[in-house]
Short mmCIF file of C-alpha atoms in Angstrom, two decimals:
data_model
loop_
_atom_site.label_atom_id
_atom_site.label_comp_id
_atom_site.label_asym_id
_atom_site.label_seq_id
_atom_site.Cartn_x
_atom_site.Cartn_y
_atom_site.Cartn_z
CA MET A 1 146.39 73.99 100.76
CA THR A 2 147.96 71.12 99.51
CA VAL A 3 147.19 68.11 101.64
CA PRO A 4 148.85 65.03 101.51
CA ASP A 5 146.80 62.03 101.50
CA ARG A 6 149.71 59.81 103.24
CA PRO A 7 152.87 60.27 105.67
CA ARG A 8 155.76 62.38 103.42
CA ILE A 9 159.11 61.49 105.41
CA SER A 10 160.93 64.12 103.39
CA LEU A 11 165.53 65.53 104.39
CA LEU A 12 166.68 68.75 105.39
CA GLY A 13 170.02 68.51 103.97
CA THR A 14 171.87 66.67 106.45
CA THR A 15 170.68 68.48 109.09
CA ALA A 16 167.05 67.94 110.11
CA ILE A 17 164.67 65.21 108.73
CA LEU A 18 160.71 66.95 108.32
CA PHE A 19 158.19 64.18 108.37
CA GLU A 20 155.15 65.26 107.25
CA ALA A 21 151.36 63.60 108.59
CA PRO A 22 148.17 63.15 105.97
CA GLY A 23 145.59 63.77 106.89
CA THR A 24 143.23 67.50 107.89
CA PHE A 25 145.06 70.45 109.98
CA ASP A 26 143.10 69.96 113.78
CA LEU A 27 143.80 69.02 116.84
CA SER A 28 143.72 64.99 117.56
CA HIS A 29 145.99 65.23 114.43
CA GLN A 30 148.10 67.39 115.84
CA ARG A 31 148.49 65.20 119.53
CA ARG A 32 149.63 63.11 117.59
CA ILE A 33 152.32 65.26 115.98
CA TRP A 34 153.22 65.40 120.24
CA ALA A 35 152.99 62.48 120.89
CA LEU A 36 155.56 61.44 118.32
CA ALA A 37 157.63 64.69 119.82
CA ALA A 38 157.67 63.13 122.47
CA THR A 39 158.61 59.68 121.18
CA ALA A 40 161.04 60.47 118.72
CA SER A 41 162.82 63.33 121.72
CA LYS A 42 164.87 59.64 123.09
CA TRP A 43 165.78 58.22 120.07
CA PRO A 44 169.62 58.17 120.17
CA GLY A 45 170.97 60.61 117.30
CA ILE A 46 168.16 63.12 117.92
CA ARG A 47 168.78 66.56 119.15
CA GLU A 48 165.64 67.95 118.32
CA ALA A 49 162.29 67.11 118.66
CA ILE A 50 160.93 69.53 117.07
CA PRO A 51 156.13 69.80 116.11
CA GLY A 52 154.94 71.86 113.51
CA ILE A 53 151.12 71.79 111.76
CA THR A 54 150.69 68.77 111.70
CA ASN A 55 154.65 67.63 111.16
CA LEU A 56 156.99 67.07 113.20
CA MET A 57 161.07 67.62 112.68
CA LEU A 58 163.72 65.87 113.61
CA THR A 59 166.92 67.35 114.05
CA PHE A 60 170.36 65.29 114.23
CA GLU A 61 172.98 65.56 117.35
CA THR A 62 175.38 63.44 113.92
CA PRO A 63 173.41 62.70 110.96
CA PRO A 64 172.34 58.82 109.99
CA ARG A 65 174.15 56.91 108.05
CA ALA A 66 171.33 55.39 106.84
CA VAL A 67 168.59 57.43 107.11
CA ASP A 68 166.02 53.65 105.92
CA SER A 69 165.87 53.16 109.71
CA LEU A 70 164.28 56.98 110.68
CA VAL A 71 161.50 56.88 107.74
CA SER A 72 159.86 53.42 109.46
CA ALA A 73 160.32 53.99 112.32
CA LEU A 74 158.38 57.97 111.91
CA SER A 75 155.50 56.31 110.14
CA ASP A 76 156.02 53.70 112.59
CA GLY A 77 155.85 55.70 115.63
CA TRP A 78 152.72 57.60 113.63
CA ASN A 79 150.38 55.05 113.25
CA ASN A 80 150.77 54.30 116.95
CA ALA A 81 151.14 57.14 118.25
CA GLN A 82 148.18 58.05 120.57
CA GLY A 83 146.94 61.52 120.98
CA LEU A 84 148.80 63.76 123.55
CA ALA A 85 146.51 66.10 125.54
CA ILE A 86 147.80 68.43 126.67
CA GLU A 87 146.21 70.92 128.89
CA GLY A 88 147.12 73.17 129.22
CA ARG A 89 146.81 77.92 130.06
CA GLU A 90 144.31 80.29 128.66
CA ILE A 91 145.51 84.04 128.25
CA ALA A 92 143.69 86.51 127.36
CA LEU A 93 145.06 89.00 124.54
CA PRO A 94 143.84 91.88 124.10
CA VAL A 95 144.33 93.11 120.03
CA THR A 96 143.53 96.25 118.09
CA TYR A 97 142.68 95.43 115.25
CA GLY A 98 143.14 97.25 111.40
CA GLY A 99 145.54 101.10 111.47
CA GLU A 100 149.45 100.51 110.64
CA ILE A 101 150.47 97.90 111.25
CA GLY A 102 147.66 95.55 110.67
CA ALA A 103 146.96 97.12 107.81
CA SER A 104 146.45 93.77 105.85
CA LEU A 105 142.95 93.92 107.55
CA GLN A 106 141.59 95.90 103.98
CA THR A 107 143.17 92.93 102.51
CA VAL A 108 141.55 89.87 103.33
CA ALA A 109 138.67 92.24 103.77
CA ASP A 110 139.25 92.99 99.43
CA TYR A 111 140.11 88.61 99.04
CA THR A 112 137.44 87.43 101.25
CA GLY A 113 134.35 89.61 99.97
CA LEU A 114 133.92 89.69 103.93
CA SER A 115 133.87 92.89 105.59
CA ILE A 116 135.72 94.73 108.34
CA ASP A 117 133.61 93.96 110.79
CA ASP A 118 132.80 90.20 110.01
CA ILE A 119 136.81 89.70 109.75
CA VAL A 120 137.08 90.51 113.08
CA SER A 121 134.43 88.35 114.96
CA ILE A 122 135.37 85.45 112.69
CA HIS A 123 139.05 86.56 113.92
CA ALA A 124 137.65 86.95 117.76
CA ALA A 125 135.81 83.90 118.40
CA PRO A 126 137.43 80.60 118.14
CA LEU A 127 139.49 79.51 121.26
CA TYR A 128 142.41 79.02 119.59
CA THR A 129 144.97 76.42 120.66
CA VAL A 130 149.25 76.49 120.40
CA PHE A 131 150.13 73.97 118.11
CA ALA A 132 153.21 74.36 118.08
CA LEU A 133 156.24 77.22 118.27
CA GLY A 134 158.74 78.28 115.63
CA SER A 135 159.48 80.97 113.18
CA HIS A 136 161.07 83.05 115.72
CA PRO A 137 161.33 83.35 119.75
CA GLY A 138 158.36 82.46 121.66
CA TYR A 139 156.45 82.35 118.71
CA CYS A 140 153.05 80.08 118.77
CA TYR A 141 151.20 78.50 115.53
CA LEU A 142 147.58 78.15 116.33
CA GLY A 143 144.99 76.06 115.97
CA GLY A 144 141.42 76.87 115.54
CA MET A 145 140.30 79.05 112.94
CA ASP A 146 137.47 79.43 110.81
CA PRO A 147 138.40 79.32 107.27
CA ARG A 148 135.65 81.56 106.37
CA ILE A 149 139.01 84.29 106.72
CA ALA A 150 142.12 82.30 104.43
CA ILE A 151 143.96 84.02 102.64
CA PRO A 152 147.33 82.58 100.58
CA ARG A 153 150.38 84.10 102.16
CA ARG A 154 152.46 87.43 100.16
CA GLN A 155 153.62 86.55 96.38
CA THR A 156 156.93 87.97 98.12
CA PRO A 157 157.70 87.80 101.91
CA LEU A 158 158.18 91.45 104.02
CA GLN A 159 161.17 92.29 104.50
CA ARG A 160 159.56 93.92 108.00
CA CYS A 161 156.94 93.29 110.17
CA GLU A 162 156.18 94.55 113.08
CA GLY A 163 156.03 92.92 116.62
CA GLY A 164 153.01 91.93 118.50
CA SER A 165 151.61 91.92 114.11
CA VAL A 166 148.16 89.36 114.90
CA SER A 167 148.01 88.21 110.92
CA ILE A 168 146.97 85.83 108.94
CA GLY A 169 148.64 83.01 106.38
CA GLY A 170 147.59 79.96 104.59
CA SER A 171 145.10 78.72 107.27
CA GLN A 172 146.29 79.59 110.49
CA THR A 173 146.93 82.50 112.29
CA GLY A 174 149.26 83.68 115.12
CA VAL A 175 151.06 86.99 116.63
CA SER A 176 154.40 87.74 116.46
CA ALA A 177 156.98 88.16 119.70
CA SER A 178 159.40 90.60 117.81
CA PRO A 179 159.50 92.70 114.56
CA GLY A 180 160.76 90.53 111.87
CA PRO A 181 160.31 89.68 108.29
CA SER A 182 157.10 87.48 107.17
CA GLY A 183 155.12 86.32 104.75
CA TRP A 184 152.00 86.58 106.12
CA HIS A 185 148.89 89.06 106.40
CA ALA A 186 149.10 91.66 109.39
CA ILE A 187 145.22 92.07 110.62
CA GLY A 188 146.26 93.91 114.24
CA HIS A 189 148.12 94.24 116.96
CA THR A 190 148.91 93.08 120.74
CA SER A 191 151.72 94.26 123.60
CA TRP A 192 152.57 91.04 125.62
CA THR A 193 155.61 89.67 126.43
CA PHE A 194 156.38 85.95 124.52
CA PHE A 195 159.69 85.61 125.44
CA ASP A 196 162.49 86.31 128.02
CA PRO A 197 165.20 84.92 127.94
CA SER A 198 165.99 84.87 131.00
CA TRP A 199 163.11 82.75 131.31
CA LEU A 200 163.44 79.14 132.90
CA THR A 201 161.58 78.24 130.29
CA PRO A 202 162.13 81.28 127.57
CA ALA A 203 158.70 81.42 125.97
CA ALA A 204 155.51 81.82 128.08
CA LEU A 205 153.72 79.35 125.61
CA ALA A 206 153.91 76.02 124.96
CA PRO A 207 151.97 73.96 122.80
CA GLY A 208 149.14 72.62 124.29
CA ASP A 209 148.14 76.79 126.57
CA THR A 210 144.88 78.67 124.86
CA ILE A 211 144.25 81.62 123.60
CA ARG A 212 141.31 83.51 123.17
CA PHE A 213 142.09 87.16 121.30
CA LYS A 214 139.54 90.29 123.25
CA ILE A 215 138.83 93.37 120.42
CA ASP A 216 139.96 96.23 121.93
CA ARG A 217 139.61 98.46 119.18
CA VAL A 218 138.62 98.38 115.61
CA ILE A 219 140.79 101.06 113.33
CA ARG A 220 138.68 101.07 109.48
CA MET B 1 189.16 93.53 125.90
CA ILE B 2 188.72 95.19 122.66
CA GLU B 3 187.46 97.98 121.36
CA ILE B 4 185.69 98.80 118.60
CA LEU B 5 186.35 102.20 117.18
CA SER B 6 184.65 101.20 113.09
CA VAL B 7 182.17 99.70 111.90
CA LEU B 8 179.87 99.07 108.61
CA GLY B 9 177.28 97.62 108.10
CA PRO B 10 176.33 94.20 110.85
CA ALA B 11 179.41 92.88 112.99
CA SER B 12 178.47 90.67 115.27
CA VAL B 13 179.64 88.07 117.54
CA GLN B 14 179.29 84.37 116.42
CA ASP B 15 180.16 81.29 118.03
CA LEU B 16 179.31 78.21 115.70
CA GLY B 17 175.26 78.50 116.69
CA ARG B 18 172.63 77.38 119.43
CA PHE B 19 171.36 74.28 118.27
CA ASP B 20 169.07 73.31 120.77
CA GLN B 21 166.51 75.35 121.52
CA TYR B 22 164.24 75.12 118.35
CA ARG B 23 161.15 74.19 120.19
CA PHE B 24 161.00 77.79 121.45
CA GLY B 25 161.79 79.17 117.92
CA VAL B 26 165.16 79.75 118.72
CA GLY B 27 166.46 79.92 115.40
CA THR B 28 170.97 78.93 115.83
CA SER B 29 172.90 81.73 114.56
CA GLY B 30 176.04 81.22 114.71
CA ALA B 31 179.16 81.69 112.36
CA MET B 32 177.97 82.67 108.33
CA ASP B 33 181.67 80.95 107.59
CA ASP B 34 181.92 78.19 110.29
CA ILE B 35 184.77 76.42 108.88
CA ALA B 36 186.82 80.60 109.29
CA LEU B 37 185.57 80.24 112.91
CA ARG B 38 186.60 77.44 113.70
CA ALA B 39 189.83 76.91 111.68
CA GLY B 40 190.99 80.52 113.95
CA ASN B 41 190.21 79.11 117.16
CA ILE B 42 192.46 76.24 116.02
CA LEU B 43 194.92 78.15 115.10
CA LEU B 44 194.37 79.77 118.21
CA ALA B 45 194.16 76.45 120.26
CA ASN B 46 190.88 77.22 121.14
CA ASP B 47 187.94 75.87 121.73
CA GLU B 48 186.76 75.31 118.63
CA ASN B 49 183.30 77.43 119.32
CA ALA B 50 184.65 79.98 121.12
CA ALA B 51 183.37 83.32 120.64
CA GLY B 52 184.93 86.10 117.54
CA ILE B 53 183.73 88.24 115.33
CA GLU B 54 182.45 87.81 111.74
CA ILE B 55 182.90 91.78 109.78
CA PRO B 56 181.32 91.25 106.84
CA MET B 57 181.83 94.95 105.69
CA THR B 58 185.35 97.13 105.31
CA PRO B 59 186.45 99.24 106.71
CA PHE B 60 186.93 98.12 110.16
CA LYS B 61 188.80 98.97 112.92
CA LEU B 62 189.97 98.12 116.93
CA ARG B 63 191.99 98.63 118.61
CA PHE B 64 192.90 95.98 121.71
CA GLY B 65 192.92 96.92 125.33
CA ARG B 66 195.42 94.68 126.49
CA ASP B 67 198.34 91.82 124.86
CA MET B 68 196.26 89.21 123.11
CA ALA B 69 197.18 87.05 120.40
CA PHE B 70 194.52 86.89 117.40
CA ALA B 71 193.73 85.25 114.02
CA LEU B 72 191.86 86.84 110.61
CA THR B 73 190.52 84.16 108.56
CA GLY B 74 187.59 84.31 105.90
CA ALA B 75 187.88 86.16 104.24
CA ASP B 76 190.71 88.55 102.93
CA ALA B 77 190.14 91.96 103.63
CA GLY B 78 193.32 94.22 103.85
CA ALA B 79 194.29 94.36 107.39
CA ASP B 80 196.53 95.38 108.93
CA ILE B 81 198.27 97.42 112.06
CA GLY B 82 199.93 100.47 112.27
CA GLY B 83 201.08 99.85 108.87
CA ARG B 84 202.93 96.04 109.08
CA ALA B 85 200.29 93.68 106.89
CA ILE B 86 198.88 90.61 108.45
CA PRO B 87 197.63 88.41 105.60
CA PRO B 88 194.72 86.80 105.41
CA TRP B 89 193.87 83.06 107.14
CA TRP B 90 196.78 84.02 110.30
CA ARG B 91 198.04 84.25 113.32
CA SER B 92 200.11 86.94 115.53
CA GLN B 93 200.64 89.34 118.51
CA ALA B 94 199.47 92.06 119.52
CA ARG B 95 199.91 94.82 121.86
CA ALA B 96 198.31 96.47 124.39
CA GLY B 97 196.88 100.00 122.71
CA ASP B 98 197.71 98.20 119.13
CA VAL B 99 194.75 98.97 116.29
CA LEU B 100 193.63 96.66 113.42
CA THR B 101 192.61 97.64 110.48
CA LEU B 102 190.34 95.89 107.35
CA LYS B 103 190.71 98.38 105.00
CA ALA B 104 188.97 96.08 101.64
CA MET B 105 188.05 92.79 100.69
CA THR B 106 189.29 91.19 98.11
CA ARG B 107 188.40 88.17 98.02
CA GLY B 108 185.17 87.28 99.84
CA ALA B 109 182.49 88.18 102.49
CA ARG B 110 183.21 87.71 105.41
CA SER B 111 185.82 88.39 108.03
CA TYR B 112 186.45 86.82 111.22
CA LEU B 113 188.56 87.88 114.31
CA THR B 114 188.95 85.40 117.13
CA VAL B 115 191.35 86.28 120.27
CA GLY B 116 192.99 84.11 122.68
CA GLY B 117 190.92 82.89 124.57
CA GLY B 118 187.89 83.96 122.85
CA VAL B 119 185.07 87.13 122.95
CA ASP B 120 183.72 86.57 126.48
CA VAL B 121 180.00 87.86 126.30
CA PRO B 122 177.50 85.68 128.43
CA LEU B 123 176.59 82.66 127.09
CA VAL B 124 172.55 83.06 126.75
CA LEU B 125 170.39 80.07 125.92
CA GLY B 126 173.75 77.59 125.45
CA SER B 127 175.87 79.84 122.99
CA ARG B 128 177.10 83.67 122.77
CA SER B 129 176.02 83.36 118.73
CA THR B 130 174.11 87.29 118.99
CA GLN B 131 170.26 86.77 116.80
CA LEU B 132 169.29 89.49 116.26
CA ARG B 133 165.34 89.13 116.08
CA GLY B 134 165.21 87.81 119.98
CA GLU B 135 167.71 90.45 120.38
CA LEU B 136 169.82 87.76 122.37
CA GLY B 137 173.70 86.32 123.39
CA GLY B 138 176.48 88.50 121.71
CA LEU B 139 176.73 91.93 122.96
CA HIS B 140 173.73 92.94 124.39
CA GLY B 141 171.78 91.00 121.77
CA ARG B 142 172.81 93.58 118.74
CA SER B 143 175.11 94.57 116.10
CA LEU B 144 178.47 96.48 116.93
CA GLN B 145 178.52 99.69 117.14
CA PRO B 146 181.51 102.11 117.62
CA GLY B 147 182.50 102.40 121.32
CA ASP B 148 181.75 98.61 121.89
CA VAL B 149 184.00 97.54 124.82
CA LEU B 150 184.39 93.21 123.94
CA PRO B 151 185.89 91.17 126.61
CA CYS B 152 188.09 88.68 126.56
CA ALA B 153 188.88 85.49 128.74
CA ALA B 154 192.16 85.29 130.00
CA PRO B 155 194.39 83.50 127.35
CA ASP B 156 195.93 79.67 127.59
CA PRO B 157 198.94 80.89 129.02
CA SER B 158 201.10 77.44 128.00
CA ALA B 159 199.31 78.30 123.80
CA CYS B 160 201.45 79.39 121.76
CA ILE B 161 201.91 82.79 120.00
CA GLY B 162 204.45 82.57 117.52
CA GLU B 163 203.35 84.23 113.59
CA LEU B 164 201.22 80.75 111.99
CA GLY B 165 199.50 80.76 108.58
CA THR B 166 197.19 77.68 107.59
CA GLU B 167 195.13 77.24 103.79
CA PRO B 168 192.18 79.07 103.48
CA ALA B 169 189.10 77.30 102.92
CA ASP B 170 188.79 78.16 100.21
CA ILE B 171 192.36 77.35 98.62
CA ALA B 172 191.92 73.40 100.33
CA LEU B 173 188.62 72.57 100.42
CA ALA B 174 188.32 73.88 96.27
CA ARG B 175 186.39 71.79 94.10
CA PRO B 176 187.11 70.52 90.65
CA ASN B 177 187.48 72.53 88.20
CA ALA B 178 185.50 75.10 90.14
CA PRO B 179 184.14 78.14 87.58
CA THR B 180 185.66 81.41 89.17
CA ASP B 181 183.17 83.88 88.66
CA VAL B 182 179.96 81.70 90.39
CA THR B 183 180.10 79.75 93.66
CA VAL B 184 178.71 76.59 92.98
CA VAL B 185 177.26 74.65 95.91
CA ARG B 186 175.95 70.99 96.80
CA VAL B 187 172.78 70.60 97.33
CA VAL B 188 170.53 67.33 98.31
CA ILE B 189 166.80 67.70 96.96
CA ALA B 190 163.72 68.73 99.44
CA GLY B 191 160.13 67.82 99.86
CA GLU B 192 158.58 69.60 96.84
CA TYR B 193 161.37 69.12 94.59
CA ASP B 194 158.23 67.02 92.58
CA MET B 195 155.86 69.12 92.30
CA TYR B 196 158.12 70.69 89.85
CA ASP B 197 158.49 69.94 85.90
CA GLY B 198 161.30 68.96 84.18
CA ALA B 199 161.74 72.41 82.28
CA ALA B 200 161.44 74.26 85.69
CA GLN B 201 163.94 72.05 87.16
CA ASP B 202 165.93 72.30 84.70
CA LEU B 203 166.29 76.37 85.31
CA PHE B 204 166.82 75.39 88.72
CA TRP B 205 169.94 73.51 88.11
CA ARG B 206 171.37 75.45 85.46
CA SER B 207 170.80 79.28 85.70
CA ASP B 208 173.41 81.81 87.75
CA TRP B 209 171.91 82.63 89.82
CA LYS B 210 172.23 86.69 91.18
CA VAL B 211 172.82 86.83 95.10
CA THR B 212 170.25 91.00 95.53
CA PRO B 213 171.34 93.44 98.02
CA GLN B 214 167.70 91.52 100.08
CA SER B 215 170.61 89.35 101.09
CA ASN B 216 171.71 89.13 104.58
CA ARG B 217 172.40 86.21 107.53
CA TYR B 218 168.74 85.91 107.32
CA GLY B 219 168.78 84.42 103.79
CA TYR B 220 169.62 84.62 100.94
CA ARG B 221 167.56 86.10 99.26
CA LEU B 222 168.25 85.58 94.59
CA GLN B 223 167.43 86.46 90.97
CA GLY B 224 166.61 84.87 88.06
CA ALA B 225 164.20 82.96 85.46
CA ALA B 226 161.18 82.45 87.89
CA VAL B 227 160.26 78.68 88.93
CA MET B 228 157.78 77.68 88.33
CA PRO B 229 155.33 74.90 90.36
CA ILE B 230 152.70 72.57 88.29
CA ALA B 231 150.94 74.25 90.59
CA PRO B 232 150.75 76.63 93.28
CA ILE B 233 152.38 74.97 96.77
CA GLU B 234 150.95 76.15 100.03
CA LYS B 235 152.07 73.81 103.04
CA ARG B 236 151.06 74.27 106.67
CA SER B 237 154.50 75.63 109.03
CA HIS B 238 156.93 72.59 109.61
CA GLY B 239 160.96 73.42 110.85
CA ILE B 240 163.39 74.73 108.49
CA VAL B 241 167.65 74.54 109.39
CA PRO B 242 169.69 77.15 108.08
CA GLY B 243 170.64 75.91 103.60
CA VAL B 244 167.24 75.47 102.91
CA VAL B 245 166.37 77.39 99.70
CA GLN B 246 162.32 77.68 99.38
CA ILE B 247 160.66 79.44 96.69
CA PRO B 248 157.61 81.49 97.31
CA PRO B 249 155.61 82.29 94.72
CA ASN B 250 157.28 84.57 92.65
CA GLY B 251 159.89 81.95 91.44
CA GLN B 252 162.93 83.07 93.05
CA PRO B 253 165.26 81.59 95.60
CA ILE B 254 165.67 82.46 98.99
CA ILE B 255 169.04 79.78 100.93
CA GLN B 256 167.30 80.32 104.76
CA MET B 257 171.20 81.72 106.50
CA ARG B 258 171.92 81.57 110.01
CA ASP B 259 169.45 83.23 111.48
CA ALA B 260 166.50 82.34 109.23
CA GLN B 261 163.01 81.26 111.24
CA THR B 262 162.68 77.83 112.56
CA SER B 263 159.61 77.09 111.14
CA GLY B 264 158.13 78.54 106.92
CA GLY B 265 155.26 76.99 104.03
CA TYR B 266 157.60 78.15 101.83
CA PRO B 267 157.97 74.89 99.88
CA LYS B 268 161.17 73.45 99.42
CA ILE B 269 163.51 72.20 96.53
CA ALA B 270 166.67 71.87 97.71
CA THR B 271 168.42 72.57 101.04
CA VAL B 272 171.88 73.42 101.09
CA ILE B 273 174.59 70.84 102.82
CA ALA B 274 175.67 72.09 106.02
CA ALA B 275 179.75 71.55 104.16
CA ASP B 276 179.22 73.96 101.73
CA LEU B 277 176.87 76.90 103.57
CA TRP B 278 180.36 79.05 104.39
CA ARG B 279 180.80 79.45 100.52
CA ILE B 280 177.20 80.98 100.93
CA GLY B 281 178.51 82.95 103.27
CA GLN B 282 181.77 83.78 101.56
CA THR B 283 179.70 84.55 98.64
CA GLY B 284 179.03 88.84 98.35
CA LEU B 285 175.74 90.50 97.02
CA GLY B 286 176.32 90.59 93.51
CA GLY B 287 177.87 87.19 93.01
CA ARG B 288 176.21 84.67 91.82
CA LEU B 289 175.68 81.41 92.90
CA ARG B 290 174.57 78.02 91.48
CA PHE B 291 172.92 74.82 92.79
CA GLU B 292 174.52 71.62 92.35
CA GLN B 293 173.05 68.47 93.01
CA ILE B 294 174.50 65.05 95.52
CA SER B 295 172.83 62.43 96.96
CA TYR B 296 172.92 61.81 100.98
CA PRO B 297 175.90 59.47 101.53
CA ASP B 298 177.99 62.24 99.31
CA ALA B 299 176.15 65.09 101.59
CA LEU B 300 177.94 62.80 104.54
CA ALA B 301 181.19 62.54 102.59
CA ALA B 302 181.48 65.76 102.40
CA GLN B 303 181.50 66.34 105.39
CA ASP B 304 183.61 63.47 106.60
CA GLU B 305 186.06 65.85 104.02
CA VAL B 306 185.70 69.71 106.04
CA SER B 307 186.51 67.73 108.87
CA ALA B 308 189.98 66.09 107.31
CA TYR B 309 190.56 69.87 106.65
CA LEU B 310 189.95 71.24 109.95
CA ASP B 311 191.87 67.50 111.27
CA ARG B 312 195.09 68.21 109.04
CA LEU B 313 195.07 72.48 111.03
CA ARG B 314 194.98 71.28 114.21
CA VAL B 315 197.55 68.35 114.21
CA ASN B 316 199.39 71.33 112.26
CA VAL B 317 199.44 73.41 114.86
CA GLY B 318 200.11 70.92 117.53
CA ARG B 319 203.48 70.29 116.28
CA LEU B 320 204.22 73.78 115.57
CA GLY B 321 203.36 74.27 118.95
CA GLU B 322 206.29 71.61 120.42
CA PHE B 323 208.31 72.49 118.20
CA ARG B 324 209.13 76.18 118.63
CA LYS B 325 207.49 76.61 122.77
CA CYS B 326 207.16 80.61 121.34
CA ARG B 327 208.71 82.93 123.71
#
């Protein structure tokens, strides 16, 4: 993992700007990102403030003529951000580890040198916090994974990964809300509805909610 | 209404896109060539965000269920109605029962059919665009199939429906000294550009990148000499937008397109400017792409050029409408 030692601010063309916080991937940094997002979403010319994993993307309603003032506002905003503690709800998700969908369980075992049982119990142990939504509709990035089961993303992303896949990418883990391409390693699957456009809020979970994985089955 | 008679490949209903749902993980979708969609809507005096049909492959055939004005923009697809050729970037009038056929694309990669009043599928999360991954928007959140019937809004009765054409965007917005066999797109460098050494950066700029068959509305996967960073880069997931050029560990760039994921973690070397995204949408499989670096202010200027082209079109269509008061 390439960890910046100071904030990195970069442009995404004329569409958005990206703020990447320095420091570790943990809940206290993420709470400051949530606070910065709440502030920045009210700035003029900003369409949406979208938290990532210890980073924040601002999309432009209208691209600013110059970005200097936005860059300073982001730096100052980060320095002044007090952690925003969100008290979310907790859900339990039964997971089938391994099997056809979770075939990369073996890959993770080979890479880490751990047994399949160890990986499953290490993965299912923590209470994970939803750090951010992104990737595809309803998908949650989770914080709290044990770094012992981290594995680099795929060399070449897969064209299709199943909906409900429980996957690891780098030091992150998450559950696919629908089928689609993915550069992560699927170690299991679950069935749960994460997204429905007819709901008042289309995503079932929000940053600050927590997930506990329950070991339903392990297919070796 | 419109009935789809035959379709090859993933044709879909698209408007300009869904721009404010990123925080739920919902990407923009929207027309791969937004300029062609806007131009079609301007020709018809529609709202520019009215939905049309994006047609990425031929042959394609549909039947008009009632008299209606329509326009064809984007790729030149050899269109006709009962043997009467419809030129590209042209609006015309269809009669109930007329069958429109798009025979073969000779220039460009996506044609757009717009109709007076727009394709009237329900708004989902603020847009009519089909979001394939989320299976929402468009017609039942999926690509069009033979037998599909698309509702069309009632057109503005005062809108002029005489035959009218306009200069295609690829001619009006042609880059000076542009090569004929390579699509050149302008990019602003992105966050991880400096993590590639001079030789790797040179490869990125100088290569003619081949558009592989794994290229679609999600992204364009390119093929060429591998662009490798100084050291492996593994980033935390962060927001990305259409146009972001990622370099996965295999060194082969991927340009994120309209159905891209809203976030990712592969290193970003550059971002194709919004004003040039349509050029990629009009580059077909097997085509070649080259990247050209520009500054942020120049990227804004490029956007102004696009706006000026659309403004001219709007003025011309408006003037002609007043002159002719057709019918």
